[in-house]
Amino acid sequence: MTQPGEFYQRDRSIQPPAFTPGYKTSVARSPRYSMISLQNSVSEITGPRFGHSDIDAGDNDLLTNYAKAGESPIGERIILHGRVLDENARPVPKTLVEIWQANAGGRYRHKKDTYLAPIDPNFGGCGRTLTDENGYFYFRTVKPGAYPWRNMVNNWRPAHIHVSVFGTGFAQRLITQCYFEGDPLIPICPIVQTIPDQGAIEQLTAKLDLNATIPLDSIAYKFDIVLRGRRSTLFENRLEGN
Amino acid sequence: MPQELAYLKESASQTAGPYVHIGLAPGAAGFEIYRQELGRDMTGPNAKGERIRVEGRIIDGMGAPIKDVLLEVWQANADGHYAHPEGGGEVEEGFRGWGRVISDFDTGEWGFDTVKPGATRGRNVGTQAPHLNLWIVARGINIGLNTRMYFSDEAEANAADPVLNLIEWENRRGTLIAERTERDGMPVYRFDVRLQGEDETVFFDV
Ligand SMILES: [Fe+2]
């Protein structure tokens, strides 16, 4: 008989290190001493859980969740959908997925964003949902625009949607970004390039999903998210009380 | 030919960026959109235990407070139970033990109200001293930083804590211990996190 144990050790060879000089802001914001490696205790294998009383059904529809009645945001209508899985390829059900993004012109609805492109009066730019029992989630939104940022003088972010996911334990907590297949800005983005592994970058690139596209309505992109998996442990004395 | 293992790889992390508030705290970005923002009320109305406040700053390598940081807090209740099926026991109705906190855009100060957690069970035997689990994200932080906050008035429990004792350099353990003071009769713990420098806070690879 087995029971779930601790999470697999995080594979740091595919994760961005803290110190990445090409992304200048990381220089002063990166710890320099080695992290202390911690075998998971109850503090790491547990994490917050969310339910349908926390969010509303329309929170995952960015086409309508901030638009005036009868209006819609400007931009290419898309569906972003996929599954949250763990490293054992098992779905992660009922977990909270939150997203945020710029509008179709590359402008964020944020008091600190001063980019020239205009705010869209019908677009808030955030959404959230819970995965279903198969780990599946979807959002309706517009494809975000590329935008310039201060790093080197002429850096542009590829179109991207920021994604936050929980999982079942606090050790799985993850924030990442979803890119779009075919974007020529991906390989030259200093933030993308903090990731040391090409396969890991491809895993963050949503693929055009023609089968999920709604004819005459919206183009679909598929984006699966993988969280850390847990060991199945035999009843071991060493895990007493775990 | 060797068999392929069917494991997947964890998705790579990317920075939360400067506009993290839009997604996780839209009121701070400057607009209202959701019926409720999550993580504002850490304990619910029925939590037992001592009511406390925790305040601090996240300080960068230049000595400047980070003004666009977001922290999440995960903690046990006063009995040392997490609100989770494997959390060690029952918690009060409405207790989640999770909070989301952002720094002030002008000063970098953050703070939140909660209850002081109890000791939690240790990994093998014994207990862990009362602590808060913190996860820190911001522009310039490529992958969320995990650390813990312990309590200065728990010296005995801290001295026996298995995680603090993992830190080979005794002088670094103090970076995880918040100093207790009082304001208007309420306990206030001060916890400044230093990302670099001689007194760099201890971070954990969990
Ligand atoms: Fe962004």
Short mmCIF file of C-alpha atoms and ligand atoms in Angstrom, two decimals:
data_model
loop_
_atom_site.label_atom_id
_atom_site.label_comp_id
_atom_site.label_asym_id
_atom_site.label_seq_id
_atom_site.Cartn_x
_atom_site.Cartn_y
_atom_site.Cartn_z
CA MET A 1 0.00 0.00 0.00
CA THR A 2 1.29 3.44 -0.89
CA GLN A 3 0.52 6.95 0.23
CA PRO A 4 1.63 10.27 -1.24
CA GLY A 5 4.93 11.52 0.13
CA GLU A 6 7.01 14.57 -0.49
CA PHE A 7 7.32 16.43 -3.78
CA TYR A 8 10.02 15.47 -6.23
CA GLN A 9 13.04 17.65 -5.93
CA ARG A 10 12.67 20.67 -8.19
CA ASP A 11 14.76 20.27 -11.37
CA ARG A 12 16.77 23.47 -11.22
CA SER A 13 18.43 22.70 -14.57
CA ILE A 14 15.24 23.70 -16.38
CA GLN A 15 14.27 26.56 -14.05
CA PRO A 16 15.67 30.07 -14.38
CA PRO A 17 18.38 30.83 -11.82
CA ALA A 18 17.89 33.91 -9.63
CA PHE A 19 20.84 35.83 -11.08
CA THR A 20 20.42 36.50 -14.82
CA PRO A 21 22.33 39.64 -15.86
CA GLY A 22 20.58 39.82 -19.27
CA TYR A 23 17.44 40.64 -17.31
CA LYS A 24 18.89 43.58 -15.43
CA THR A 25 16.36 43.87 -12.62
CA SER A 26 17.35 40.40 -11.42
CA VAL A 27 20.86 41.57 -10.54
CA ALA A 28 19.91 43.37 -7.32
CA ARG A 29 16.97 41.07 -6.58
CA SER A 30 18.74 37.71 -6.62
CA PRO A 31 19.97 35.99 -3.47
CA ARG A 32 23.66 35.07 -3.67
CA TYR A 33 24.05 32.40 -1.00
CA SER A 34 22.95 28.85 -1.73
CA MET A 35 19.40 28.01 -0.80
CA ILE A 36 19.06 25.55 2.05
CA SER A 37 17.52 22.35 0.69
CA LEU A 38 14.58 21.24 2.76
CA GLN A 39 12.97 17.83 2.79
CA ASN A 40 9.25 18.50 2.76
CA SER A 41 7.42 18.68 6.06
CA VAL A 42 3.72 19.22 6.61
CA SER A 43 4.36 22.92 5.92
CA GLU A 44 5.33 22.24 2.30
CA ILE A 45 3.07 19.34 1.32
CA THR A 46 -0.04 21.27 2.34
CA GLY A 47 -1.35 24.42 0.70
CA PRO A 48 -4.48 26.52 0.37
CA ARG A 49 -7.55 25.13 -1.33
CA PHE A 50 -10.23 27.09 -3.11
CA GLY A 51 -13.85 26.45 -3.97
CA HIS A 52 -16.66 27.82 -6.05
CA SER A 53 -17.64 30.24 -3.29
CA ASP A 54 -14.30 32.02 -3.77
CA ILE A 55 -14.83 33.00 -7.39
CA ASP A 56 -17.68 33.65 -9.82
CA ALA A 57 -18.59 31.71 -12.95
CA GLY A 58 -17.84 34.60 -15.32
CA ASP A 59 -14.40 35.35 -13.89
CA ASN A 60 -12.73 33.30 -16.66
CA ASP A 61 -14.27 35.34 -19.51
CA LEU A 62 -12.07 38.37 -20.14
CA LEU A 63 -14.21 39.29 -23.14
CA THR A 64 -17.07 40.15 -20.79
CA ASN A 65 -15.80 40.43 -17.20
CA TYR A 66 -14.97 44.13 -17.57
CA ALA A 67 -16.86 45.11 -20.72
CA LYS A 68 -19.85 47.42 -20.74
CA ALA A 69 -23.12 45.69 -21.58
CA GLY A 70 -23.24 44.95 -25.30
CA GLU A 71 -19.60 45.92 -25.91
CA SER A 72 -16.39 43.90 -26.19
CA PRO A 73 -12.68 44.56 -26.02
CA ILE A 74 -10.77 45.28 -29.23
CA GLY A 75 -8.51 42.51 -30.47
CA GLU A 76 -8.18 38.99 -31.73
CA ARG A 77 -10.67 36.80 -29.84
CA ILE A 78 -8.96 33.72 -28.44
CA ILE A 79 -9.61 30.75 -26.20
CA LEU A 80 -6.74 29.75 -23.93
CA HIS A 81 -7.29 26.26 -22.64
CA GLY A 82 -5.41 23.27 -21.32
CA ARG A 83 -4.86 21.10 -18.31
CA VAL A 84 -2.97 21.39 -15.06
CA LEU A 85 -1.00 18.18 -14.61
CA ASP A 86 1.67 17.03 -12.22
CA GLU A 87 5.00 15.44 -13.14
CA ASN A 88 3.37 12.02 -12.86
CA ALA A 89 1.08 13.17 -15.73
CA ARG A 90 -1.91 13.07 -13.40
CA PRO A 91 -4.49 15.88 -13.61
CA VAL A 92 -4.64 18.40 -10.76
CA PRO A 93 -8.36 18.96 -10.16
CA LYS A 94 -10.05 21.93 -8.48
CA THR A 95 -6.97 24.08 -8.38
CA LEU A 96 -7.01 27.84 -8.83
CA VAL A 97 -5.61 29.29 -12.07
CA GLU A 98 -5.31 33.07 -12.31
CA ILE A 99 -4.17 35.04 -15.37
CA TRP A 100 -3.36 38.64 -16.22
CA GLN A 101 -2.29 40.32 -19.45
CA ALA A 102 -1.95 43.46 -21.51
CA ASN A 103 -4.72 44.42 -23.94
CA ALA A 104 -4.46 43.91 -27.71
CA GLY A 105 -2.32 47.05 -27.98
CA GLY A 106 0.17 45.91 -25.35
CA ARG A 107 -1.09 48.20 -22.57
CA TYR A 108 -1.84 47.07 -19.03
CA ARG A 109 -4.66 48.43 -16.94
CA HIS A 110 -2.27 49.37 -14.13
CA LYS A 111 -1.53 52.71 -12.58
CA LYS A 112 2.20 52.13 -13.10
CA ASP A 113 1.95 51.39 -16.85
CA THR A 114 2.52 54.50 -18.94
CA TYR A 115 2.99 52.97 -22.40
CA LEU A 116 1.68 55.06 -25.33
CA ALA A 117 -0.87 52.45 -26.43
CA PRO A 118 -4.34 53.24 -25.08
CA ILE A 119 -6.29 51.55 -22.31
CA ASP A 120 -9.24 49.59 -23.70
CA PRO A 121 -12.36 50.71 -21.80
CA ASN A 122 -13.84 47.23 -22.17
CA PHE A 123 -10.85 45.22 -21.01
CA GLY A 124 -9.72 44.65 -17.43
CA GLY A 125 -7.03 42.09 -18.24
CA CYS A 126 -7.44 39.49 -15.50
CA GLY A 127 -9.31 36.25 -15.06
CA ARG A 128 -9.44 33.24 -12.77
CA THR A 129 -10.96 29.78 -12.71
CA LEU A 130 -10.81 26.41 -10.98
CA THR A 131 -9.74 23.33 -12.93
CA ASP A 132 -12.40 20.65 -13.28
CA GLU A 133 -12.01 17.04 -12.11
CA ASN A 134 -9.79 16.33 -15.15
CA GLY A 135 -7.52 19.27 -14.46
CA TYR A 136 -9.03 21.15 -17.39
CA PHE A 137 -9.40 24.94 -17.53
CA TYR A 138 -10.25 27.55 -20.14
CA PHE A 139 -10.37 31.31 -20.57
CA ARG A 140 -11.84 33.54 -23.26
CA THR A 141 -9.81 36.67 -23.92
CA VAL A 142 -8.11 38.73 -26.61
CA LYS A 143 -4.57 38.02 -27.73
CA PRO A 144 -2.30 40.47 -25.92
CA GLY A 145 -0.03 42.80 -27.88
CA ALA A 146 3.75 42.96 -27.63
CA TYR A 147 5.03 45.89 -25.58
CA PRO A 148 8.35 47.68 -25.01
CA TRP A 149 10.09 47.65 -21.65
CA ARG A 150 13.14 49.24 -20.13
CA ASN A 151 15.98 46.77 -19.97
CA MET A 152 18.15 47.47 -22.94
CA VAL A 153 16.86 50.43 -24.94
CA ASN A 154 15.01 48.40 -27.52
CA ASN A 155 13.54 45.37 -25.74
CA TRP A 156 10.03 44.16 -26.58
CA ARG A 157 8.16 41.49 -24.70
CA PRO A 158 6.63 38.79 -26.91
CA ALA A 159 2.85 38.52 -26.58
CA HIS A 160 2.27 36.74 -23.27
CA ILE A 161 -0.26 35.97 -20.60
CA HIS A 162 0.89 35.75 -16.98
CA VAL A 163 -0.32 32.58 -15.25
CA SER A 164 -0.48 31.74 -11.53
CA VAL A 165 -1.23 28.19 -10.30
CA PHE A 166 -1.46 26.58 -6.86
CA GLY A 167 -1.63 22.77 -6.92
CA THR A 168 -2.20 20.91 -3.66
CA GLY A 169 0.92 21.89 -1.72
CA PHE A 170 2.64 25.21 -1.12
CA ALA A 171 5.83 23.72 -2.61
CA GLN A 172 4.05 23.56 -5.99
CA ARG A 173 3.22 27.26 -6.09
CA LEU A 174 4.11 28.60 -9.54
CA ILE A 175 3.89 31.79 -11.54
CA THR A 176 4.87 31.64 -15.18
CA GLN A 177 4.06 33.19 -18.56
CA CYS A 178 2.31 31.73 -21.59
CA TYR A 179 3.74 32.64 -25.00
CA PHE A 180 2.23 32.06 -28.44
CA GLU A 181 3.56 29.76 -31.15
CA GLY A 182 5.38 31.54 -33.96
CA ASP A 183 6.18 34.81 -32.18
CA PRO A 184 9.59 36.06 -33.44
CA LEU A 185 10.14 37.97 -30.17
CA ILE A 186 10.31 34.79 -28.07
CA PRO A 187 13.92 33.81 -28.85
CA ILE A 188 15.24 37.34 -28.29
CA CYS A 189 13.40 38.16 -25.06
CA PRO A 190 15.76 38.53 -22.07
CA ILE A 191 13.04 37.29 -19.70
CA VAL A 192 12.32 34.18 -21.78
CA GLN A 193 16.06 33.64 -22.03
CA THR A 194 16.41 33.39 -18.24
CA ILE A 195 15.18 29.82 -18.82
CA PRO A 196 18.25 27.67 -19.50
CA ASP A 197 16.46 24.88 -21.36
CA GLN A 198 14.95 25.09 -24.85
CA GLY A 199 12.40 22.35 -24.16
CA ALA A 200 11.18 24.26 -21.12
CA ILE A 201 10.67 27.36 -23.27
CA GLU A 202 8.69 25.33 -25.79
CA GLN A 203 6.58 24.00 -22.91
CA LEU A 204 5.62 27.61 -22.14
CA THR A 205 4.60 28.28 -25.74
CA ALA A 206 0.88 27.76 -26.39
CA LYS A 207 0.12 25.94 -29.62
CA LEU A 208 -2.57 26.84 -32.12
CA ASP A 209 -5.38 24.32 -31.54
CA LEU A 210 -7.52 24.31 -34.65
CA ASN A 211 -9.80 21.58 -33.34
CA ALA A 212 -10.80 23.65 -30.34
CA THR A 213 -11.26 26.78 -32.43
CA ILE A 214 -14.85 27.96 -32.66
CA PRO A 215 -15.56 28.63 -36.35
CA LEU A 216 -16.39 32.27 -37.13
CA ASP A 217 -15.81 33.18 -33.46
CA SER A 218 -12.48 32.50 -31.69
CA ILE A 219 -9.07 30.94 -32.33
CA ALA A 220 -7.96 28.47 -29.66
CA TYR A 221 -4.52 28.02 -28.15
CA LYS A 222 -3.63 25.04 -25.98
CA PHE A 223 -1.50 25.54 -22.90
CA ASP A 224 -0.82 22.73 -20.43
CA ILE A 225 0.79 23.54 -17.10
CA VAL A 226 2.89 21.00 -15.20
CA LEU A 227 3.35 21.22 -11.44
CA ARG A 228 5.73 19.19 -9.31
CA GLY A 229 4.74 15.58 -8.67
CA ARG A 230 4.75 13.68 -5.39
CA ARG A 231 6.48 10.47 -4.54
CA SER A 232 4.38 7.47 -3.72
CA THR A 233 5.89 6.13 -0.55
CA LEU A 234 5.63 2.70 0.90
CA PHE A 235 4.84 2.89 4.59
CA GLU A 236 8.25 3.87 5.78
CA ASN A 237 9.33 4.36 9.34
CA ARG A 238 11.18 7.47 8.27
CA LEU A 239 7.94 9.18 7.35
CA GLU A 240 6.37 8.53 10.72
CA GLY A 241 3.89 11.27 11.48
CA ASN A 242 3.93 12.53 7.94
CA MET B 1 16.73 -0.10 -25.72
CA PRO B 2 16.05 1.44 -22.32
CA GLN B 3 12.46 2.29 -21.50
CA GLU B 4 11.47 5.92 -21.39
CA LEU B 5 10.10 7.11 -18.07
CA ALA B 6 6.72 8.71 -18.58
CA TYR B 7 7.32 11.66 -16.25
CA LEU B 8 6.60 15.22 -17.29
CA LYS B 9 8.81 18.19 -16.44
CA GLU B 10 7.60 20.98 -14.20
CA SER B 11 6.72 24.12 -16.17
CA ALA B 12 9.45 26.73 -15.95
CA SER B 13 8.83 29.75 -13.76
CA GLN B 14 8.84 33.30 -15.11
CA THR B 15 8.91 36.55 -13.19
CA ALA B 16 5.58 37.87 -11.91
CA GLY B 17 6.61 41.20 -13.44
CA PRO B 18 5.66 44.72 -12.38
CA TYR B 19 1.94 44.30 -13.06
CA VAL B 20 1.30 41.24 -10.89
CA HIS B 21 -1.37 43.26 -9.06
CA ILE B 22 -3.70 43.17 -12.08
CA GLY B 23 -4.05 39.44 -11.71
CA LEU B 24 -3.68 38.88 -8.00
CA ALA B 25 -4.71 42.18 -6.38
CA PRO B 26 -6.53 44.25 -9.02
CA GLY B 27 -7.68 46.87 -6.51
CA ALA B 28 -4.03 47.85 -6.08
CA ALA B 29 -3.59 48.12 -9.86
CA GLY B 30 -6.40 50.66 -9.78
CA PHE B 31 -9.64 48.91 -10.66
CA GLU B 32 -12.39 46.76 -9.18
CA ILE B 33 -13.42 43.67 -11.09
CA TYR B 34 -14.02 40.69 -8.79
CA ARG B 35 -16.70 40.16 -6.15
CA GLN B 36 -13.84 39.47 -3.74
CA GLU B 37 -10.07 39.49 -3.91
CA LEU B 38 -8.51 36.37 -2.44
CA GLY B 39 -6.11 36.22 0.48
CA ARG B 40 -7.18 39.38 2.28
CA ASP B 41 -8.62 37.60 5.31
CA MET B 42 -6.16 34.98 6.46
CA THR B 43 -7.98 33.51 9.42
CA GLY B 44 -11.75 33.93 9.11
CA PRO B 45 -13.93 35.03 12.01
CA ASN B 46 -13.59 31.97 14.26
CA ALA B 47 -9.84 31.59 14.62
CA LYS B 48 -8.54 30.84 18.09
CA GLY B 49 -5.23 32.09 19.38
CA GLU B 50 -3.36 35.31 19.76
CA ARG B 51 -4.14 38.06 17.23
CA ILE B 52 -0.94 39.48 15.81
CA ARG B 53 0.29 41.84 13.14
CA VAL B 54 3.33 41.19 10.94
CA GLU B 55 5.13 44.00 9.14
CA GLY B 56 8.28 44.32 7.09
CA ARG B 57 10.02 45.16 3.88
CA ILE B 58 11.84 43.20 1.21
CA ILE B 59 15.21 44.88 0.68
CA ASP B 60 17.23 44.51 -2.52
CA GLY B 61 20.99 44.29 -3.00
CA MET B 62 21.32 48.08 -3.13
CA GLY B 63 19.67 48.40 0.26
CA ALA B 64 16.43 49.74 -1.21
CA PRO B 65 13.00 48.40 -0.28
CA ILE B 66 11.20 46.66 -3.15
CA LYS B 67 8.01 48.53 -3.88
CA ASP B 68 6.34 46.11 -6.27
CA VAL B 69 6.63 42.89 -4.31
CA LEU B 70 3.89 40.36 -3.60
CA LEU B 71 4.07 37.84 -0.78
CA GLU B 72 1.97 34.87 0.03
CA VAL B 73 1.75 33.47 3.52
CA TRP B 74 0.84 29.89 4.45
CA GLN B 75 0.41 29.01 8.09
CA ALA B 76 -1.12 26.63 10.59
CA ASN B 77 -3.79 27.64 13.08
CA ALA B 78 -3.16 28.08 16.81
CA ASP B 79 -3.32 24.30 17.26
CA GLY B 80 -0.62 23.76 14.64
CA HIS B 81 -3.03 22.37 12.02
CA TYR B 82 -3.02 23.43 8.39
CA ALA B 83 -6.34 23.80 6.56
CA HIS B 84 -5.66 20.80 4.35
CA PRO B 85 -6.59 17.08 4.44
CA GLU B 86 -3.00 16.22 5.41
CA GLY B 87 -2.66 19.25 7.67
CA GLY B 88 -2.55 17.47 11.01
CA GLY B 89 -6.11 17.97 12.27
CA GLU B 90 -9.22 20.08 12.30
CA VAL B 91 -9.24 23.84 11.87
CA GLU B 92 -11.89 26.40 12.74
CA GLU B 93 -14.76 26.96 10.29
CA GLY B 94 -13.56 29.60 7.81
CA PHE B 95 -9.87 29.30 8.69
CA ARG B 96 -7.70 29.07 5.56
CA GLY B 97 -4.33 30.23 6.85
CA TRP B 98 -3.33 31.72 3.52
CA GLY B 99 -2.77 35.37 2.76
CA ARG B 100 -1.71 37.57 -0.10
CA VAL B 101 0.10 40.77 0.74
CA ILE B 102 1.56 43.55 -1.39
CA SER B 103 4.04 46.26 -0.54
CA ASP B 104 3.17 49.95 -0.59
CA PHE B 105 4.11 51.51 -3.94
CA ASP B 106 5.82 54.46 -2.22
CA THR B 107 7.54 52.93 0.80
CA GLY B 108 7.82 49.20 0.17
CA GLU B 109 6.25 48.51 3.58
CA TRP B 110 3.84 45.59 3.85
CA GLY B 111 1.83 44.21 6.72
CA PHE B 112 -0.97 41.81 7.57
CA ASP B 113 -3.08 40.66 10.50
CA THR B 114 -3.34 37.04 11.49
CA VAL B 115 -3.17 34.71 14.47
CA LYS B 116 0.01 33.26 15.85
CA PRO B 117 0.32 29.66 14.63
CA GLY B 118 1.01 26.74 16.94
CA ALA B 119 3.87 24.28 16.68
CA THR B 120 3.44 21.83 13.80
CA ARG B 121 4.51 18.23 13.59
CA GLY B 122 8.03 17.56 12.42
CA ARG B 123 8.94 15.60 9.35
CA ASN B 124 10.02 12.50 11.21
CA VAL B 125 9.56 13.00 14.91
CA GLY B 126 9.02 15.93 17.22
CA THR B 127 7.67 19.31 16.28
CA GLN B 128 8.54 22.39 14.30
CA ALA B 129 8.54 25.72 16.11
CA PRO B 130 5.65 28.06 15.20
CA HIS B 131 6.38 29.67 11.85
CA LEU B 132 4.88 31.31 8.79
CA ASN B 133 5.80 30.02 5.32
CA LEU B 134 6.45 32.87 2.91
CA TRP B 135 6.64 32.90 -0.88
CA ILE B 136 7.97 36.09 -2.47
CA VAL B 137 7.52 37.18 -6.10
CA ALA B 138 8.25 40.43 -7.93
CA ARG B 139 9.70 41.91 -11.06
CA GLY B 140 13.31 40.76 -11.24
CA ILE B 141 12.61 37.58 -9.24
CA ASN B 142 12.67 34.74 -11.77
CA ILE B 143 11.33 32.05 -9.51
CA GLY B 144 9.39 32.57 -6.27
CA LEU B 145 11.56 32.69 -3.16
CA ASN B 146 10.58 30.45 -0.25
CA THR B 147 11.48 31.40 3.29
CA ARG B 148 10.06 31.07 6.80
CA MET B 149 9.36 33.54 9.59
CA TYR B 150 9.81 32.40 13.18
CA PHE B 151 8.87 34.29 16.37
CA SER B 152 11.36 35.93 18.74
CA ASP B 153 9.29 35.01 21.81
CA GLU B 154 9.64 31.28 21.02
CA ALA B 155 13.34 31.02 21.81
CA GLU B 156 13.14 27.55 23.27
CA ALA B 157 11.09 26.09 20.42
CA ASN B 158 13.30 27.87 17.88
CA ALA B 159 16.42 26.35 19.44
CA ALA B 160 14.94 22.87 18.88
CA ASP B 161 13.45 23.53 15.44
CA PRO B 162 14.68 20.97 12.88
CA VAL B 163 14.68 23.47 10.00
CA LEU B 164 16.53 26.26 11.81
CA ASN B 165 19.02 23.64 12.94
CA LEU B 166 19.65 22.63 9.33
CA ILE B 167 21.26 26.00 8.76
CA GLU B 168 24.92 25.32 9.30
CA TRP B 169 25.78 28.95 10.02
CA GLU B 170 24.20 29.79 13.36
CA ASN B 171 24.54 33.50 12.72
CA ARG B 172 22.22 33.20 9.70
CA ARG B 173 19.37 31.61 11.67
CA GLY B 174 18.50 34.99 13.09
CA THR B 175 17.53 36.24 9.63
CA LEU B 176 14.37 34.12 9.97
CA ILE B 177 13.32 35.35 13.42
CA ALA B 178 10.90 38.28 13.62
CA GLU B 179 11.25 40.65 16.57
CA ARG B 180 8.18 41.05 18.74
CA THR B 181 7.12 44.55 19.79
CA GLU B 182 3.82 46.04 20.86
CA ARG B 183 1.69 48.82 19.45
CA ASP B 184 -1.62 49.91 20.99
CA GLY B 185 -1.68 46.70 23.01
CA MET B 186 -1.30 44.52 19.91
CA PRO B 187 1.74 42.34 19.25
CA VAL B 188 3.58 43.44 16.12
CA TYR B 189 6.34 41.33 14.60
CA ARG B 190 8.92 43.02 12.39
CA PHE B 191 10.33 40.92 9.56
CA ASP B 192 12.65 42.53 7.04
CA VAL B 193 13.87 40.23 4.28
CA ARG B 194 17.25 40.97 2.70
CA LEU B 195 17.81 39.54 -0.76
CA GLN B 196 21.57 40.10 -0.74
CA GLY B 197 24.42 41.23 1.45
CA GLU B 198 26.12 40.10 4.60
CA ASP B 199 22.81 39.53 6.37
CA GLU B 200 21.07 37.93 3.40
CA THR B 201 17.92 36.12 4.54
CA VAL B 202 17.99 32.34 4.39
CA PHE B 203 15.93 31.00 1.48
CA PHE B 204 14.86 27.39 1.09
CA ASP B 205 14.80 25.06 -1.87
CA VAL B 206 11.67 23.23 -0.81
FE FE C 1 3.75 41.19 -18.85
#
